[in-house]
XYZ file of C-alpha atoms in Angstrom:
351
model
C 56.426 90.646 118.229
C 60.166 90.967 119.937
C 62.787 91.480 116.972
C 64.648 89.082 116.163
C 68.798 88.209 117.212
C 71.218 90.380 115.097
C 72.699 86.638 114.419
C 69.251 85.546 112.985
C 69.614 83.671 109.743
C 66.758 85.798 108.815
C 67.697 88.298 110.173
C 71.776 88.451 109.289
C 70.449 87.553 105.599
C 69.159 91.102 104.937
C 72.769 92.173 105.132
C 74.536 88.844 103.509
C 75.494 90.090 100.412
C 76.619 93.871 101.743
C 79.006 91.721 104.524
C 80.232 89.627 101.921
C 81.088 92.782 98.945
C 82.988 94.276 102.163
C 84.569 90.928 101.858
C 85.298 92.005 98.219
C 86.609 95.727 98.986
C 89.359 94.365 101.607
C 90.917 91.817 99.163
C 91.271 94.009 96.306
C 92.552 96.894 98.384
C 95.481 94.789 100.095
C 96.251 93.413 96.989
C 97.263 97.089 95.933
C 99.050 97.736 98.868
C 101.364 94.800 98.108
C 101.739 95.665 94.591
C 102.607 99.588 96.047
C 105.167 97.931 97.625
C 103.368 99.020 101.504
C 103.815 96.134 104.275
C 100.505 96.128 106.185
C 101.315 96.460 110.111
C 99.429 95.710 113.379
C 99.475 99.028 115.978
C 97.892 97.943 120.089
C 94.586 99.036 120.403
C 96.030 100.258 123.435
C 97.971 103.165 124.160
C 99.164 105.535 126.811
C 97.287 108.658 124.348
C 94.150 107.532 122.780
C 94.805 110.706 119.544
C 94.330 114.131 120.888
C 91.376 115.970 118.817
C 89.620 117.882 121.194
C 86.175 116.474 120.221
C 86.865 113.090 120.116
C 85.565 111.485 123.141
C 88.447 107.954 124.174
C 87.418 105.139 125.971
C 89.377 104.126 129.348
C 90.156 100.952 130.942
C 93.453 99.871 133.096
C 96.091 97.970 132.840
C 96.851 95.655 136.414
C 100.131 93.941 135.983
C 101.208 90.959 138.464
C 101.424 92.995 141.489
C 97.858 94.135 142.217
C 99.535 97.436 143.293
C 100.897 97.973 139.192
C 98.542 99.267 137.571
C 97.980 102.532 134.497
C 94.867 104.543 132.259
C 95.273 103.820 129.044
C 92.743 103.838 126.313
C 91.237 102.517 123.019
C 93.139 104.371 120.164
C 91.130 106.756 118.230
C 93.258 106.569 115.197
C 96.439 104.236 115.484
C 98.701 107.991 113.597
C 100.633 108.023 116.575
C 102.055 103.892 116.357
C 102.244 104.326 112.430
C 104.642 107.384 112.997
C 107.284 106.066 114.676
C 107.457 103.059 112.460
C 108.306 105.516 110.038
C 111.338 106.796 112.712
C 111.813 103.245 112.408
C 113.043 102.522 108.835
C 109.388 101.188 107.506
C 108.862 103.632 104.835
C 106.013 102.154 103.066
C 102.722 101.277 105.968
C 98.909 100.810 106.179
C 96.870 98.797 108.773
C 93.105 97.799 108.297
C 93.272 98.911 112.419
C 90.235 98.392 114.610
C 89.338 102.012 117.029
C 87.582 103.160 118.691
C 85.139 106.335 119.668
C 82.891 106.873 122.642
C 79.863 109.137 121.661
C 79.470 108.701 117.943
C 76.060 106.583 116.499
C 74.098 107.333 113.697
C 73.620 105.728 110.752
C 77.539 106.897 109.966
C 78.579 106.402 112.820
C 80.032 103.641 114.660
C 81.671 103.620 117.907
C 83.866 100.977 116.818
C 85.310 101.428 113.347
C 88.004 99.661 110.236
C 90.154 102.990 109.976
C 92.343 102.293 106.832
C 96.055 103.964 107.346
C 98.199 104.612 105.394
C 101.928 106.722 105.233
C 104.061 107.307 103.013
C 107.899 108.599 103.759
C 108.576 110.747 101.167
C 105.943 111.597 99.785
C 103.807 115.001 99.901
C 99.957 114.971 100.772
C 99.150 115.424 96.376
C 100.646 111.705 96.700
C 97.561 110.811 98.955
C 95.331 111.607 95.810
C 97.166 109.799 93.796
C 95.986 107.210 95.757
C 92.963 108.261 96.936
C 92.034 108.078 93.049
C 92.973 104.227 91.914
C 92.408 103.032 95.117
C 88.677 103.714 96.144
C 88.600 102.542 91.882
C 89.760 99.305 92.617
C 87.964 98.677 95.417
C 84.632 99.945 93.464
C 85.253 97.510 90.878
C 85.357 95.115 93.736
C 81.525 96.460 95.223
C 80.422 95.416 91.677
C 79.175 98.951 90.592
C 79.895 101.358 88.245
C 79.410 104.566 90.583
C 78.272 105.722 94.294
C 74.620 105.760 94.733
C 73.245 106.217 98.913
C 70.548 107.988 99.932
C 69.159 109.158 96.877
C 72.475 111.256 96.058
C 75.255 109.942 93.085
C 78.645 109.843 92.852
C 81.449 108.102 89.763
C 85.244 107.599 91.042
C 85.478 106.971 86.926
C 84.885 110.865 86.505
C 87.708 113.568 87.147
C 88.547 114.023 90.770
C 87.418 117.348 92.043
C 89.846 119.424 93.174
C 88.443 122.317 95.961
C 89.941 124.175 98.596
C 88.759 125.382 102.145
C 88.073 128.444 101.399
C 87.439 128.277 97.378
C 84.362 126.262 99.142
C 83.784 128.572 101.671
C 83.837 131.588 98.651
C 81.619 129.234 96.399
C 78.662 127.541 98.542
C 78.984 130.496 101.262
C 79.742 133.240 100.007
C 82.924 134.347 102.446
C 86.280 135.581 102.068
C 87.603 132.603 104.523
C 90.967 134.112 105.232
C 89.557 137.519 105.256
C 88.144 136.381 108.969
C 91.264 135.859 110.165
C 93.793 137.879 109.422
C 95.967 136.420 112.817
C 96.372 132.683 110.853
C 97.262 130.674 114.133
C 94.701 133.318 116.209
C 90.555 133.738 113.364
C 89.127 135.804 115.314
C 85.790 135.241 115.867
C 83.598 138.265 115.368
C 84.639 138.065 111.987
C 83.407 134.357 111.489
C 80.594 135.723 113.157
C 79.453 138.417 111.033
C 79.942 137.186 108.158
C 77.838 133.984 109.618
C 74.883 136.660 110.854
C 74.848 138.412 107.115
C 73.901 134.498 105.328
C 71.452 134.145 108.837
C 73.594 131.127 109.873
C 73.545 132.310 113.912
C 75.604 133.099 116.654
C 75.464 131.407 119.431
C 77.189 133.197 122.447
C 80.487 131.701 123.076
C 80.794 130.451 119.789
C 84.100 130.258 119.221
C 85.771 130.431 115.408
C 86.680 127.117 114.992
C 82.549 126.368 116.000
C 81.441 129.656 113.550
C 83.608 126.906 110.784
C 81.720 123.645 111.637
C 78.721 125.414 111.534
C 79.344 126.891 108.807
C 80.791 124.278 106.425
C 77.832 121.923 108.076
C 74.964 123.746 106.252
C 76.127 124.526 102.795
C 79.636 123.067 102.276
C 79.351 119.660 103.394
C 75.916 118.134 101.293
C 77.704 119.438 98.593
C 81.046 117.798 98.492
C 81.472 114.747 96.332
C 78.675 115.062 94.357
C 78.651 113.283 90.437
C 82.173 112.813 91.591
C 84.302 112.265 94.341
C 86.394 115.977 96.059
C 89.133 116.897 97.937
C 88.400 119.413 100.126
C 92.127 120.954 100.919
C 93.987 122.965 102.130
C 92.516 123.900 105.788
C 93.329 127.002 107.713
C 96.110 126.386 109.455
C 94.790 127.569 113.264
C 93.142 123.209 112.047
C 96.322 122.022 110.654
C 96.847 119.347 113.360
C 98.938 117.149 112.483
C 99.904 118.890 109.539
C 102.779 120.605 108.405
C 101.745 124.795 106.665
C 102.036 124.698 103.358
C 105.843 126.417 102.357
C 104.478 129.108 99.852
C 101.396 129.574 102.052
C 101.199 129.811 105.758
C 98.181 131.118 106.500
C 96.993 127.370 105.533
C 98.625 123.418 105.978
C 98.794 120.472 103.602
C 95.852 118.321 104.532
C 92.387 118.200 102.404
C 89.936 115.512 103.369
C 87.907 113.508 100.707
C 83.506 113.351 100.104
C 81.593 111.727 97.954
C 77.750 111.631 97.469
C 78.169 114.033 100.609
C 79.761 111.906 102.863
C 82.939 111.811 104.364
C 85.815 109.658 103.332
C 89.252 110.534 105.112
C 91.195 113.334 105.763
C 95.521 112.812 105.300
C 98.393 115.176 106.428
C 101.475 116.214 104.516
C 103.115 114.902 107.865
C 104.193 118.163 111.221
C 108.422 116.036 111.700
C 108.946 119.509 114.105
C 108.169 118.327 117.282
C 108.171 121.635 119.453
C 105.271 122.580 117.230
C 104.471 119.147 117.407
C 104.353 119.536 121.398
C 102.478 123.438 121.715
C 99.909 122.250 119.694
C 99.096 118.899 121.596
C 98.995 121.231 124.827
C 96.388 123.712 122.617
C 94.395 120.800 121.880
C 93.556 119.217 125.934
C 93.604 123.508 127.024
C 91.071 123.313 124.896
C 89.244 119.982 125.315
C 89.640 121.290 129.274
C 87.798 123.675 128.675
C 84.561 122.435 127.095
C 84.667 118.988 128.045
C 86.709 118.492 131.941
C 88.983 116.823 130.802
C 91.908 115.891 128.761
C 94.248 112.917 127.494
C 98.043 112.476 128.447
C 100.483 113.777 125.658
C 102.032 110.849 123.671
C 105.773 111.505 125.373
C 107.608 108.114 123.128
C 106.598 109.886 120.116
C 107.027 113.486 121.058
C 110.636 111.695 120.303
C 110.490 109.902 118.140
C 110.033 112.696 116.674
C 112.848 114.145 117.835
C 114.708 112.213 116.251
C 113.877 112.407 113.343
C 110.822 111.025 111.133
C 111.196 111.765 107.253
C 109.230 114.073 105.634
C 105.879 111.933 104.534
C 102.520 111.873 103.926
C 99.706 109.941 105.961
C 95.601 109.434 105.709
C 92.224 107.744 107.336
C 89.995 106.088 105.903
C 86.662 105.104 106.911
C 86.843 101.991 105.699
C 83.212 100.534 106.940
C 81.639 104.484 105.210
C 83.836 102.752 101.045
C 82.114 99.494 102.016
C 78.917 101.755 102.313
C 79.078 103.327 98.819
C 80.484 100.867 97.617
C 78.124 97.863 97.533
C 75.140 99.911 97.848
C 73.845 99.904 101.538
C 72.472 102.369 103.289
C 73.530 102.034 107.282
C 76.976 101.826 108.989
C 75.261 98.662 110.819
C 74.788 96.845 106.975
C 78.835 96.226 106.545
C 79.221 95.355 109.654
C 79.725 91.544 110.996
C 78.271 92.040 114.616
C 77.544 94.699 116.029
C 78.839 96.373 119.422
C 77.562 95.459 121.943
C 74.190 97.209 122.998
C 74.293 99.306 119.612
C 71.922 97.158 117.711
C 68.383 98.087 117.547
């Protein structure tokens, strides 16, 4: 028997309660931001640079002008981050966006190649201010979904309980028995050999050619992430500075960066930074990330020179966060899979 298409009323009816819940959550979240003095913005999905995280795969396309010879390669953004930070420089102090973002090679019960990212930025704020935002916003979202807490795949999490704040170093010590910072005597160039010995000691076999970051993620995925956000949400904070991405080092401990990720029911919901504003340091990080991408995947993406020019002009001290709105909607409505809360699936994505 041929399965009904996703739009068939009988098949759609199963997802409709989740989708209506998603709509309520979006409405209440918008109202929360407006009440906090944020302005909603929209930035183009087509960008010169899609985002420069080494392990993300972007979609590329060709922009054709009125003259057929006027052609330029552009990318669908993996995050609206660069454009939103330019608006910070332009003088918008508090901004948020529900952005459609695109990441190729991602498909699972919690991944879609096109999904909705909720991002917000605050001038004059630090990354810990974003923790306060998260607590208020997510409690608002849970109420909008008509639930008292999160239940997902036999896991529970109460966002109305006191939230846990756990550093990455504390998490590695607690769940893996590893002194992570000791494996990075040079914080900028952590020692893969030291972490490989620790991994082997706890029964995680290193692979030939593993980098320190490879081992970090394997240990984290196996032993740490499944423990986060159980019973109450967890802020995983203070990432090693070699994993700072677009965040700045902590002034009181330069071994770590002003960065946190938010977890509920073992599921990553958000990634936040105290924003790096030094254009020279950011350029060097971008070049290093693209060198790594080229070694791993044989390609590199352009660096957005206009973004670096905005940093040089002067981006205010600020903090920003990207939250997966589809995942939040899953938790707020009781949906099990990301497809349950997508109004329409990406072509070829539906089963």
